[in-house]
Amino acid sequence: MNPEEGPTRRGFFGNLFVAWAIFLAGVHFAGAGAVRFLFPNVLFEPPLSFKAGVPSAYAEGVDESFKSSHAVWLVRTLSDPLSDRTGIEGMYALSTTCTHLGCIPNWQSADVKFKCPCHGSGFRMSGMNFEGPAPRPLERFRIVRADDGQILVDKNQKYQWEKNQWTSAEAYLPV
Amino acid sequence: MGLKEKIADTQIWRSIFRHGYPSTPRNRALAALSNVFLHLHPVKARKSGIKLSFTWCMGGITFFLFLLETITGVLLMFYYRPTIEYAYNDVIAMREHVPFGIMRELHRWGAHMMVLAVWLHMLRVFLTGSYKPPREFNWNVGVILLLLTLLLSFTGYLLPWDQLAIWAITVGSNMARAHPLIGHEGPGASLLAVGDVNLVTPASDIRFGLLAGRFVGAGALLRFYVLHCVAFPLVASLLMAVHFWRVRKDGGISGPM
Ligand code: HEM
Ligand code: FES
């Protein structure tokens, strides 16, 4: 056979290399697509920020209206020494997620504390942990006035006491 | 020609059993080699290998329990709908509206037993030193089978959709938050960012991929159901075939020390 007619050795390996490169690129592309497929674009979950009426609608203490829908307690207090607002009346938004392993504590008004049913962590009304395995206080969320005067809670921004963030301007809404 | 020989001479018979009838060593080997289920087994077994005191039969019992879980599980699937509207009620109904309401208990107890049996099997393999060459590969296959057994147990835990299920999976999946790089509370999570925009957030990290949401909800239930009923059993079956095949290829069950 005339070697001019068949593929050369070098050409053969060149083609083989290109074929493998295309094949592997395709496999990786498909693989990346499959992984991306697992992350939906649309979530049927409550939005992370919501309006909660005007502050005058809230009495002093813990309000549970937004607990089951948005996982937030709105607390109104006359003074909040932990965020450096001693003697300043205002409101803060507490996360309802236990800082131990993520269960939802119950507000026990008679004992004035949040108590987690999973492993027994207890938190004061301020969110400060004082019993059980929770290693840190409940988190607080950004709370400001919207343009229309309503309270706006924004869960995209969280404030952690142990990082000294409760003193931030928008972690507490003076009323 | 007697009836027995006549039947054994038909095309149907001979297409199924491609070896002679007499119990010669050659025929016995052929019987094992020409059968897809038997060929996973060694052609010959050492006497010590079938001693209960040596293997505790724990691998065999684990496999038996896997079969039990498969059969009862498929039966349960005929009644169970993996949505938050139906899941819990379907599970209750399974106990009260269906004959042999014990099916669900069988599946649940079987699952507990399987986890127990697989640990004991691993313990006996360790105690008899059977993880040593040439069986080190099969030990590693076994480690993956152990993981799959635990994952089957974990994903099945969510399906009743009661308080225990939801909070157990909440607690369990929260561990994934702390995964390095791809968990949003893990070390290095902030390294993956484009300018100011963090790529690893509660709505994009590994836990989110597992739960299809920021918390345990409808998406998580469906995802766990598919993993529990299809993905994990499929992979486990494949690996079990490899596992049994390798017991044979590594020289049969190891001998006493
Ligand atoms: C779904 C889980 C598993 C099943 C169904 C299974 C099944 C079996 C069976 C039937 C045997 C034959 C001997 C016996 O029964 O003891 C065996 C042997 C063996 N298994 Fe497993 N196994 C599983 C998990 C594991 C695990 C978790 C390990 C260790 C990490 C392991 C390592 C081994 C090894 C090294 C052998 C060979 C033992 C010898 O030759 O003495 N297997 N397995
Ligand atoms: S999750 Fe709240 S105490 Fe463990």
JSON list of C-alpha atoms in Angstrom, two decimals, chain A residues 82 99 136-141 157-168 171, chain B residues 185:
[
{"chain": "A", "resi": 82, "resn": "LEU", "atom": "CA", "xyz": [-26.33, 44.83, 74.91]},
{"chain": "A", "resi": 99, "resn": "THR", "atom": "CA", "xyz": [-27.61, 29.09, 67.25]},
{"chain": "A", "resi": 136, "resn": "ARG", "atom": "CA", "xyz": [-23.72, 32.28, 70.98]},
{"chain": "A", "resi": 137, "resn": "PRO", "atom": "CA", "xyz": [-26.74, 34.61, 71.11]},
{"chain": "A", "resi": 138, "resn": "LEU", "atom": "CA", "xyz": [-29.52, 34.61, 68.53]},
{"chain": "A", "resi": 139, "resn": "GLU", "atom": "CA", "xyz": [-28.74, 36.71, 65.48]},
{"chain": "A", "resi": 140, "resn": "ARG", "atom": "CA", "xyz": [-30.40, 40.04, 64.76]},
{"chain": "A", "resi": 141, "resn": "PHE", "atom": "CA", "xyz": [-31.43, 41.37, 61.38]},
{"chain": "A", "resi": 157, "resn": "GLN", "atom": "CA", "xyz": [-28.03, 41.67, 56.63]},
{"chain": "A", "resi": 158, "resn": "LYS", "atom": "CA", "xyz": [-27.46, 39.92, 59.92]},
{"chain": "A", "resi": 159, "resn": "TYR", "atom": "CA", "xyz": [-25.77, 41.19, 63.07]},
{"chain": "A", "resi": 160, "resn": "GLN", "atom": "CA", "xyz": [-23.94, 38.92, 65.49]},
{"chain": "A", "resi": 161, "resn": "TRP", "atom": "CA", "xyz": [-23.32, 40.01, 69.07]},
{"chain": "A", "resi": 162, "resn": "GLU", "atom": "CA", "xyz": [-20.04, 38.11, 69.34]},
{"chain": "A", "resi": 163, "resn": "LYS", "atom": "CA", "xyz": [-18.73, 40.09, 66.38]},
{"chain": "A", "resi": 164, "resn": "ASN", "atom": "CA", "xyz": [-19.75, 43.35, 68.08]},
{"chain": "A", "resi": 165, "resn": "GLN", "atom": "CA", "xyz": [-22.32, 44.00, 65.36]},
{"chain": "A", "resi": 166, "resn": "TRP", "atom": "CA", "xyz": [-25.41, 44.67, 67.48]},
{"chain": "A", "resi": 167, "resn": "THR", "atom": "CA", "xyz": [-24.17, 48.21, 67.99]},
{"chain": "A", "resi": 168, "resn": "SER", "atom": "CA", "xyz": [-24.45, 48.88, 64.23]},
{"chain": "A", "resi": 171, "resn": "ALA", "atom": "CA", "xyz": [-29.41, 46.70, 64.01]},
{"chain": "B", "resi": 185, "resn": "GLU", "atom": "CA", "xyz": [-20.31, 29.35, 57.14]}
]
